[in-house]
Tab-separated table of C-alpha atoms and ligand atoms in Angstrom:
chain	number	residue	atom	x	y	z
A	1	MET	CA	87.740	103.406	126.719
A	2	ILE	CA	87.656	105.677	123.710
A	3	LEU	CA	86.961	109.363	123.207
A	4	VAL	CA	84.725	110.167	120.213
A	5	THR	CA	84.252	113.786	118.906
A	6	GLY	CA	81.221	114.908	117.068
A	7	GLY	CA	79.137	111.882	118.272
A	8	CYS	CA	75.854	113.830	118.117
A	9	GLY	CA	75.975	114.242	114.396
A	10	PHE	CA	75.041	111.914	111.537
A	11	ILE	CA	78.047	109.630	111.315
A	12	GLY	CA	79.056	110.180	114.953
A	13	SER	CA	75.739	108.988	116.282
A	14	ALA	CA	75.820	105.892	114.076
A	15	PHE	CA	79.356	105.271	115.222
A	16	VAL	CA	78.483	105.538	118.929
A	17	LEU	CA	75.393	103.444	118.617
A	18	ASP	CA	77.303	100.671	116.759
A	19	TRP	CA	80.272	100.821	119.132
A	20	LEU	CA	78.215	100.403	122.257
A	21	ALA	CA	76.060	97.630	120.591
A	22	ALA	CA	79.127	95.679	119.560
A	23	SER	CA	81.430	96.052	122.536
A	24	GLY	CA	81.262	96.655	126.147
A	25	GLU	CA	84.074	99.213	125.955
A	26	PRO	CA	83.064	102.581	127.453
A	27	LEU	CA	82.938	105.707	125.291
A	28	VAL	CA	83.045	109.402	126.037
A	29	ASN	CA	81.385	111.653	123.330
A	30	LEU	CA	82.591	115.214	123.160
A	31	ASP	CA	80.191	117.440	121.000
A	32	ALA	CA	79.605	121.156	120.804
A	33	LEU	CA	75.862	120.545	119.656
A	34	THR	CA	75.940	122.893	116.745
A	35	TYR	CA	73.009	123.099	114.441
A	36	ALA	CA	74.058	119.644	113.166
A	37	GLY	CA	74.400	117.927	116.557
A	38	HIS	CA	71.381	116.367	118.275
A	39	PRO	CA	71.560	114.659	121.638
A	40	GLY	CA	68.225	113.066	120.742
A	41	ASN	CA	70.228	111.012	118.158
A	42	LEU	CA	71.695	109.100	121.119
A	43	ALA	CA	68.559	108.931	123.372
A	44	GLU	CA	68.618	105.271	123.506
A	45	VAL	CA	72.103	105.133	125.133
A	46	GLU	CA	71.626	108.207	127.338
A	47	GLY	CA	72.218	107.271	130.980
A	48	ARG	CA	73.552	103.823	130.088
A	49	PRO	CA	76.828	102.817	132.006
A	50	GLY	CA	79.691	103.056	129.478
A	51	TYR	CA	78.278	106.056	127.831
A	52	THR	CA	79.351	109.656	128.782
A	53	PHE	CA	78.296	112.684	126.999
A	54	VAL	CA	80.289	115.972	127.361
A	55	HIS	CA	78.947	119.227	125.947
A	56	GLY	CA	81.944	121.156	124.687
A	57	ASP	CA	84.096	122.410	121.870
A	58	ILE	CA	87.088	120.526	120.579
A	59	ALA	CA	88.914	123.904	120.410
A	60	ASP	CA	88.669	124.166	124.166
A	61	LEU	CA	92.165	123.017	125.085
A	62	ALA	CA	91.804	122.889	128.779
A	63	LEU	CA	88.504	121.007	128.523
A	64	VAL	CA	90.084	118.356	126.190
A	65	GLN	CA	93.159	118.154	128.438
A	66	SER	CA	91.061	117.505	131.606
A	67	LEU	CA	88.897	114.872	129.709
A	68	LEU	CA	91.914	112.927	128.575
A	69	GLN	CA	93.388	113.018	132.121
A	70	GLN	CA	89.978	111.933	133.687
A	71	HIS	CA	89.106	109.199	131.292
A	72	ARG	CA	92.470	108.044	129.918
A	73	PRO	CA	91.307	106.775	126.445
A	74	ARG	CA	93.218	104.190	124.453
A	75	ALA	CA	91.974	105.927	121.289
A	76	VAL	CA	90.401	109.002	119.931
A	77	VAL	CA	88.054	108.903	116.932
A	78	HIS	CA	87.806	112.501	115.614
A	79	LEU	CA	84.578	113.150	113.629
A	80	ALA	CA	83.604	116.589	114.951
A	81	ALA	CA	83.634	119.057	112.105
A	82	GLU	CA	81.626	121.660	110.102
A	83	THR	CA	80.585	119.413	107.107
A	84	HIS	CA	78.274	121.113	104.658
A	85	VAL	CA	79.960	122.446	101.431
A	86	ASP	CA	77.242	125.015	100.630
A	87	ARG	CA	77.575	126.518	104.247
A	88	SER	CA	81.404	126.721	103.828
A	89	ILE	CA	80.859	128.688	100.544
A	90	ALA	CA	78.444	131.040	102.418
A	91	GLY	CA	80.593	131.332	105.523
A	92	PRO	CA	84.053	129.796	105.770
A	93	GLU	CA	85.149	131.000	109.202
A	94	ALA	CA	83.276	128.363	111.349
A	95	PHE	CA	85.121	125.793	109.182
A	96	VAL	CA	88.402	127.302	110.092
A	97	HIS	CA	87.550	127.398	113.818
A	98	THR	CA	86.417	123.717	114.122
A	99	ASN	CA	88.079	121.880	111.246
A	100	VAL	CA	91.533	123.617	111.413
A	101	LEU	CA	91.963	125.209	114.938
A	102	GLY	CA	89.862	122.681	116.749
A	103	SER	CA	91.586	119.817	115.133
A	104	VAL	CA	95.000	121.302	115.962
A	105	ARG	CA	93.960	122.002	119.625
A	106	LEU	CA	92.780	118.342	119.940
A	107	LEU	CA	95.983	117.194	118.346
A	108	GLN	CA	97.988	119.342	120.863
A	109	ALA	CA	96.144	117.966	123.883
A	110	CYS	CA	96.449	114.270	122.546
A	111	LEU	CA	100.172	114.649	121.877
A	112	SER	CA	100.968	115.680	125.467
A	113	TYR	CA	98.662	112.956	126.799
A	114	TRP	CA	100.202	110.258	124.560
A	115	GLN	CA	103.828	111.477	125.406
A	116	ALA	CA	103.092	110.924	129.191
A	117	LEU	CA	101.626	107.392	128.791
A	118	PRO	CA	103.620	104.361	130.028
A	119	PRO	CA	105.325	102.735	127.076
A	120	ALA	CA	102.860	99.827	126.546
A	121	GLU	CA	99.848	102.206	126.450
A	122	ALA	CA	101.621	104.709	124.331
A	123	ALA	CA	102.382	101.928	121.815
A	124	ALA	CA	98.753	100.848	121.668
A	125	PHE	CA	97.371	104.396	121.452
A	126	ARG	CA	95.582	105.426	118.240
A	127	PHE	CA	94.188	108.774	116.912
A	128	LEU	CA	91.814	108.236	114.033
A	129	ASN	CA	91.233	111.368	111.955
A	130	VAL	CA	88.011	111.056	109.929
A	131	SER	CA	88.664	113.076	106.700
A	132	THR	CA	86.910	113.086	103.376
A	133	ASP	CA	87.546	112.262	99.723
A	134	GLU	CA	86.846	115.872	98.853
A	135	VAL	CA	90.422	116.840	99.819
A	136	PHE	CA	91.474	115.198	96.532
A	137	GLY	CA	89.404	117.607	94.539
A	138	ALA	CA	87.419	116.484	91.466
A	139	LEU	CA	87.725	113.670	88.933
A	140	ALA	CA	86.878	113.915	85.243
A	141	ARG	CA	84.676	111.048	83.579
A	142	GLY	CA	87.077	108.128	82.846
A	143	ASP	CA	89.685	109.144	85.446
A	144	ALA	CA	90.763	106.374	87.701
A	145	PRO	CA	89.058	106.470	91.184
A	146	PHE	CA	90.917	108.309	94.138
A	147	THR	CA	93.552	106.257	95.949
A	148	GLU	CA	95.469	107.254	99.152
A	149	GLN	CA	98.295	108.509	96.773
A	150	HIS	CA	96.128	111.088	94.967
A	151	PRO	CA	97.488	114.655	95.310
A	152	TYR	CA	95.533	117.039	97.549
A	153	ARG	CA	93.499	119.503	95.530
A	154	PRO	CA	90.715	120.840	97.830
A	155	ASN	CA	88.255	122.988	95.830
A	156	SER	CA	85.739	124.202	98.373
A	157	PRO	CA	86.402	126.066	101.638
A	158	TYR	CA	85.193	122.960	103.504
A	159	ALA	CA	87.533	120.591	101.669
A	160	ALA	CA	90.481	123.148	102.226
A	161	SER	CA	89.796	123.059	106.028
A	162	LYS	CA	89.575	119.346	106.153
A	163	ALA	CA	92.817	119.192	104.083
A	164	ALA	CA	94.600	121.474	106.467
A	165	ALA	CA	93.657	119.167	109.346
A	166	ASP	CA	94.968	116.237	107.463
A	167	HIS	CA	98.271	118.014	106.941
A	168	PHE	CA	98.541	118.645	110.662
A	169	VAL	CA	97.751	115.100	111.486
A	170	ARG	CA	100.390	113.901	108.893
A	171	SER	CA	102.988	116.389	110.423
A	172	TRP	CA	102.127	114.999	114.031
A	173	TRP	CA	103.271	111.521	112.782
A	174	HIS	CA	106.203	112.721	110.908
A	175	THR	CA	107.479	115.008	113.647
A	176	TYR	CA	106.499	113.340	116.853
A	177	GLY	CA	105.840	109.841	115.752
A	178	PHE	CA	102.223	110.397	117.119
A	179	PRO	CA	100.190	107.226	116.042
A	180	ALA	CA	97.538	108.804	113.875
A	181	LEU	CA	95.592	107.354	111.006
A	182	THR	CA	93.453	109.144	108.403
A	183	THR	CA	90.413	108.000	106.440
A	184	HIS	CA	89.050	109.446	103.352
A	185	CYS	CA	85.453	108.448	102.843
A	186	SER	CA	83.027	109.037	100.054
A	187	ASN	CA	79.412	110.248	100.439
A	188	ASN	CA	77.436	108.669	103.218
A	189	TYR	CA	73.712	108.284	103.447
A	190	GLY	CA	71.419	106.687	106.123
A	191	PRO	CA	69.183	107.530	109.122
A	192	ARG	CA	69.785	110.785	111.076
A	193	GLN	CA	71.504	112.770	108.352
A	194	PHE	CA	70.763	116.469	108.658
A	195	PRO	CA	68.320	117.613	105.987
A	196	GLU	CA	70.736	120.060	104.370
A	197	LYS	CA	72.482	117.207	102.519
A	198	LEU	CA	71.326	115.837	99.165
A	199	ILE	CA	69.302	112.678	100.094
A	200	PRO	CA	67.549	113.873	103.321
A	201	LEU	CA	66.777	117.423	101.932
A	202	MET	CA	65.287	115.821	98.794
A	203	LEU	CA	63.212	113.493	101.010
A	204	HIS	CA	62.145	116.186	103.400
A	205	ASN	CA	61.000	118.413	100.511
A	206	ALA	CA	59.206	115.435	98.528
A	207	LEU	CA	57.250	114.770	101.733
A	208	GLU	CA	56.166	118.322	101.976
A	209	GLY	CA	55.297	118.532	98.254
A	210	LYS	CA	58.062	121.175	97.708
A	211	PRO	CA	60.448	121.403	94.723
A	212	LEU	CA	63.510	119.144	94.656
A	213	PRO	CA	66.428	121.527	93.900
A	214	VAL	CA	68.972	119.849	91.635
A	215	TYR	CA	72.062	121.870	91.144
A	216	GLY	CA	73.102	122.598	87.435
A	217	ASP	CA	72.504	119.729	85.166
A	218	GLY	CA	72.463	117.084	87.936
A	219	LEU	CA	75.142	115.117	86.208
A	220	GLN	CA	77.743	115.291	88.984
A	221	VAL	CA	78.731	111.958	90.364
A	222	ARG	CA	79.211	110.823	93.919
A	223	ASP	CA	80.220	107.314	95.312
A	224	TRP	CA	77.667	106.371	97.875
A	225	LEU	CA	78.220	104.451	100.985
A	226	HIS	CA	75.799	103.495	103.705
A	227	VAL	CA	76.708	105.072	107.138
A	228	GLN	CA	76.766	101.648	108.765
A	229	ASP	CA	79.374	100.403	106.332
A	230	HIS	CA	81.372	103.504	106.995
A	231	CYS	CA	81.209	102.859	110.646
A	232	ALA	CA	82.410	99.263	110.164
A	233	ALA	CA	85.318	100.649	108.160
A	234	LEU	CA	86.354	103.150	110.922
A	235	ARG	CA	86.273	100.281	113.451
A	236	ALA	CA	88.455	98.077	111.098
A	237	VAL	CA	90.961	100.911	110.544
A	238	LEU	CA	91.144	101.642	114.246
A	239	GLU	CA	91.926	97.984	115.054
A	240	ARG	CA	93.934	96.880	112.095
A	241	GLY	CA	95.321	100.025	110.347
A	242	GLN	CA	98.838	101.135	110.536
A	243	PRO	CA	99.785	104.473	112.250
A	244	GLY	CA	100.977	107.030	109.776
A	245	GLU	CA	98.846	105.624	107.010
A	246	SER	CA	95.672	106.738	105.366
A	247	TYR	CA	92.801	104.643	103.960
A	248	ALA	CA	90.298	105.580	101.279
A	249	ILE	CA	86.815	104.197	101.869
A	250	GLY	CA	83.953	104.010	99.384
A	251	GLY	CA	81.001	101.976	98.292
A	252	SER	CA	82.115	101.550	94.460
A	253	CYS	CA	78.624	102.971	93.920
A	254	GLU	CA	78.893	105.958	91.477
A	255	ARG	CA	75.618	107.578	90.713
A	256	THR	CA	74.679	110.858	89.180
A	257	ASN	CA	72.758	113.220	91.502
A	258	LEU	CA	69.821	113.062	89.071
A	259	ASP	CA	69.915	109.123	89.265
A	260	VAL	CA	69.855	109.289	93.047
A	261	VAL	CA	66.950	111.712	93.140
A	262	ARG	CA	64.927	109.735	90.629
A	263	ALA	CA	65.750	106.538	92.669
A	264	LEU	CA	64.481	108.257	95.819
A	265	CYS	CA	61.385	109.406	94.099
A	266	ALA	CA	60.687	105.789	92.820
A	267	VAL	CA	61.002	104.478	96.370
A	268	LEU	CA	58.439	107.242	97.599
A	269	ASP	CA	56.088	106.398	94.638
A	270	GLU	CA	56.069	102.825	95.992
A	271	LEU	CA	55.573	103.777	99.680
A	272	ARG	CA	53.196	106.805	99.069
A	273	PRO	CA	51.516	106.141	95.749
A	274	GLN	CA	48.782	108.646	96.517
A	275	ALA	CA	51.309	111.555	96.521
A	276	GLY	CA	53.283	110.500	93.363
A	277	PRO	CA	54.757	110.693	90.944
A	278	HIS	CA	57.357	112.478	93.096
A	279	ALA	CA	59.831	113.062	90.153
A	280	ARG	CA	57.404	115.826	88.924
A	281	LEU	CA	58.832	117.977	91.815
A	282	ILE	CA	62.458	117.914	90.384
A	283	GLU	CA	63.603	121.394	89.502
A	284	HIS	CA	67.015	122.481	88.147
A	285	VAL	CA	68.446	125.392	90.156
A	286	PRO	CA	71.711	127.328	89.682
A	287	ASP	CA	74.828	125.220	90.203
A	288	ARG	CA	76.977	125.224	93.319
A	289	PRO	CA	79.973	127.670	92.848
A	290	GLY	CA	83.133	125.465	92.095
A	291	HIS	CA	80.933	122.265	92.129
A	292	ASP	CA	83.205	119.174	92.035
A	293	ARG	CA	82.125	117.064	88.996
A	294	ARG	CA	82.867	113.611	90.208
A	295	TYR	CA	84.189	111.656	93.117
A	296	ALA	CA	85.032	107.952	93.170
A	297	ILE	CA	86.977	105.842	95.553
A	298	ASP	CA	89.354	102.810	95.059
A	299	SER	CA	88.998	100.965	98.330
A	300	ASN	CA	91.475	98.212	97.637
A	301	LYS	CA	93.914	99.164	100.454
A	302	VAL	CA	91.343	99.162	103.287
A	303	ARG	CA	89.883	95.910	101.932
A	304	ARG	CA	93.391	94.309	101.816
A	305	GLU	CA	94.983	95.687	105.040
A	306	ALA	CA	91.862	96.041	107.290
A	307	GLY	CA	89.634	93.336	105.883
A	308	TRP	CA	86.751	95.697	105.312
A	309	GLY	CA	84.112	95.694	102.538
A	310	PRO	CA	80.721	97.348	102.148
A	311	LYS	CA	77.666	95.117	102.951
A	312	ILE	CA	74.711	97.301	102.114
A	313	ALA	CA	73.645	97.587	98.551
A	314	PHE	CA	72.611	101.139	97.405
A	315	GLY	CA	68.991	100.116	96.507
A	316	GLN	CA	68.430	98.286	99.783
A	317	GLY	CA	70.208	101.044	101.802
A	318	LEU	CA	68.197	103.877	100.137
A	319	ARG	CA	64.861	102.101	100.697
A	320	SER	CA	65.612	101.481	104.404
A	321	THR	CA	66.746	105.020	104.766
A	322	VAL	CA	63.504	106.352	103.284
A	323	GLU	CA	61.562	103.992	105.591
A	324	TRP	CA	63.612	105.431	108.636
A	325	TYR	CA	62.656	109.086	107.719
A	326	LEU	CA	59.011	108.070	107.140
A	327	ALA	CA	58.908	106.457	110.608
A	328	HIS	CA	60.706	109.364	112.262
A	329	ARG	CA	58.802	112.485	111.029
A	330	GLU	CA	59.016	113.910	114.538
A	331	TRP	CA	62.968	113.784	114.335
A	332	VAL	CA	62.825	115.763	111.024
A	333	GLN	CA	60.365	118.253	112.676
A	334	SER	CA	62.617	118.757	115.630
A	335	VAL	CA	65.685	119.524	113.487
A	336	THR	CA	64.080	121.675	110.927
A	337	SER	CA	62.821	124.439	113.087
A	338	GLY	CA	64.348	127.973	113.491
A	339	SER	CA	67.727	128.305	111.938
A	340	TYR	CA	67.116	125.545	109.404
A	341	ARG	CA	64.385	127.595	107.870
A	342	ASP	CA	66.606	130.625	107.579
A	343	TRP	CA	69.374	128.488	105.899
A	344	ILE	CA	66.873	127.170	103.292
A	345	GLN	CA	65.584	130.502	102.615
A	346	ARG	CA	69.079	131.890	101.958
A	347	GLN	CA	70.316	128.901	99.891
A	348	TYR	CA	67.173	128.261	97.844
A	349	PRO	CA	65.581	131.707	97.235
A	350	GLY	CA	61.925	131.386	96.533
A	351	LEU	CA	61.697	127.578	96.993
A	352	GLU	CA	59.232	127.702	99.766
A	353	THR	CA	56.808	130.012	97.830
A	354	ARG	CA	56.916	127.677	94.754
A	355	ALA	CA	55.668	124.838	96.833
B	401	LIG	P1	77.552	116.341	110.898
B	401	LIG	O1	77.573	117.698	110.434
B	401	LIG	O2	76.330	115.497	110.853
B	401	LIG	O3	77.877	116.281	112.528
B	401	LIG	C1	79.052	117.053	112.935
B	401	LIG	C2	79.098	116.951	114.497
B	401	LIG	O4	80.175	117.663	115.017
B	401	LIG	C3	77.757	117.576	115.111
B	401	LIG	O5	77.284	116.818	116.193
B	401	LIG	C4	78.269	118.843	115.714
B	401	LIG	O6	77.642	119.327	116.785
B	401	LIG	C5	79.706	118.525	116.031
B	401	LIG	N1	80.758	119.649	116.078
B	401	LIG	C6	80.811	120.636	115.194
B	401	LIG	N2	81.760	121.511	115.692
B	401	LIG	C7	82.201	121.086	116.844
B	401	LIG	C8	83.177	121.599	117.785
B	401	LIG	N3	83.985	122.632	117.484
B	401	LIG	N4	83.510	120.876	118.881
B	401	LIG	C9	82.834	119.706	119.060
B	401	LIG	N5	81.804	119.154	118.344
B	401	LIG	C10	81.596	119.852	117.103
B	401	LIG	O7	78.691	115.631	110.204
B	401	LIG	P2	78.834	114.173	109.684
B	401	LIG	O8	78.230	114.134	108.233
B	401	LIG	O9	78.524	113.074	110.591
B	401	LIG	O10	80.461	113.933	109.444
B	401	LIG	C11	81.312	113.549	110.500
B	401	LIG	C12	82.706	113.515	109.996
B	401	LIG	O11	82.855	112.706	108.893
B	401	LIG	C13	83.248	114.895	109.663
B	401	LIG	O12	84.607	115.050	110.017
B	401	LIG	C14	83.154	114.810	108.093
B	401	LIG	O13	84.116	115.686	107.471
B	401	LIG	C15	83.437	113.409	107.803
B	401	LIG	N6	82.907	112.839	106.528
B	401	LIG	C16	81.629	112.976	106.278
B	401	LIG	C17	80.993	112.343	105.190
B	401	LIG	C18	79.560	112.476	104.795
B	401	LIG	O14	79.139	112.017	103.690
B	401	LIG	N7	78.677	112.871	105.713
B	401	LIG	C19	81.845	111.670	104.386
B	401	LIG	C20	83.220	111.533	104.583
B	401	LIG	C21	83.686	112.111	105.765
B	402	LIG	O1	82.421	113.126	99.583
B	402	LIG	C1	82.256	113.199	101.016
B	402	LIG	C2	81.533	114.505	101.382
B	402	LIG	O2	80.127	114.327	101.060
B	402	LIG	C3	81.607	114.872	102.902
B	402	LIG	O3	82.986	115.066	103.240
B	402	LIG	C4	80.723	116.159	103.181
B	402	LIG	O4	80.780	116.379	104.562
B	402	LIG	C5	79.316	115.768	102.782
B	402	LIG	O5	78.437	116.960	103.012
B	402	LIG	C6	79.235	115.315	101.285
B	402	LIG	O6	79.545	116.541	100.457
B	402	LIG	P1	78.666	116.727	99.087
B	402	LIG	O7	78.931	118.146	98.735
B	402	LIG	O8	79.054	115.730	98.051
B	402	LIG	O9	77.322	116.356	99.660
B	402	LIG	P2	75.826	117.086	99.499
B	402	LIG	O10	74.753	116.196	99.982
B	402	LIG	O11	75.964	118.646	99.901
B	402	LIG	O12	75.615	117.105	97.806
B	402	LIG	C7	75.756	115.942	97.145
B	402	LIG	C8	75.610	116.318	95.679
B	402	LIG	O13	74.315	116.808	95.476
B	402	LIG	C9	76.587	117.355	95.194
B	402	LIG	O14	76.903	117.152	93.968
B	402	LIG	C10	75.643	118.695	95.313
B	402	LIG	C11	74.305	118.170	94.934
B	402	LIG	N1	73.129	118.809	95.596
B	402	LIG	C12	73.177	119.060	96.896
B	402	LIG	C13	72.139	119.761	97.574
B	402	LIG	C14	72.093	119.965	98.972
B	402	LIG	C15	72.082	119.220	94.714
B	402	LIG	O15	72.077	119.174	93.500
B	402	LIG	N2	71.105	119.941	95.360
B	402	LIG	C16	71.018	120.312	96.690
B	402	LIG	O16	70.085	120.908	97.204
């Protein structure tokens, strides 16, 4: 069986659903259910044999130790994190708690567990550290895309906390020979992404007739990958990646933020012509402090060594994502009550009243 952390979040829930659909191998999901974690994301597998949910913090060393002893996983897929850059700028401490301290505690528990395994099980054990391309900082226009060799230059508190975790993972391999692998993925999109991130936020606002707040000139570039393709890459790295190595994962799909928002508006115009044109709602707002200008990924290594490649074209993936959100308005309602509204009021002053 495998242990997944953060399985109630956006990528975690896609990973758990894919895993249970594709293999009969049991899975334990450890999640603290922060504002970003929703057990409802996994309602369809709740109660199914082979799926166990544990509500808890990865920084709770005793809890993680007991889970490892009880379930004896052959692998750990570590996705739990604080993930939103803007929140890390507003309040970095939660990022230190989970992304740094939590990751280190998880590594400590896994190291002792792994060291006590019989040789054959120890040789087969893997720890997959799901990191981000943001640890590499920003590219200028014309720079070659990030590879695994790119120097670490984290620019936001979020990226710094993920970089810190990566360095601990690297040191666990170097010092103890602990069989860890790290992935650096670019921007994901797809169903069940919390509406604080660009695509679901814009979608949510557009459906409510509210302004679409584009930071600065909107010409920042991200490299988009559908979450299902990311999950397939994680499975490929888990099965075929080499311990001690890292793998950059991306969609080779660079778009400016304005292009993404306009493409989203075009899909909405098609699906809801009576409410269009949605692009009239686009509004430029003050830029994110320290905003990284461009991310792009060279995925040659993971393609070559793990036999992975993206399958979902951006246009097709964006359309199916919009369709998912339109068909799951109750999901959006359930995650956007209470503390979500407080966050939106603080991050986008006056936006609600301009609607
Ligand atoms: P998310 O914010 O949607 O979900 C994070 C999950 O982690 C939530 O379920 C939350 O409850 C859980 N969690 C947070 N703190 C925890 C703690 N202390 N203990 C246990 N659980 C905790 O995140 P996501 O977008 O699905 O990202 C998942 C992972 O992938 C993160 O490590 C992130 O850095 C990485 N990543 C994300 C992207 C992206 O575009 N979303 C791209 C590359 C890498
Ligand atoms: O690159 C991988 C990373 O992608 C992950 O590690 C992070 O967890 C994930 O949040 C994401 O980070 P970004 O900062 O790139 O994603 P976000 O959706 O917050 O923003 C995408 C771009 O859109 C970015 O240039 C900022 C811009 N933006 C975002 C919001 C929320 C806006 O213009 N307006 C907004 O309201």
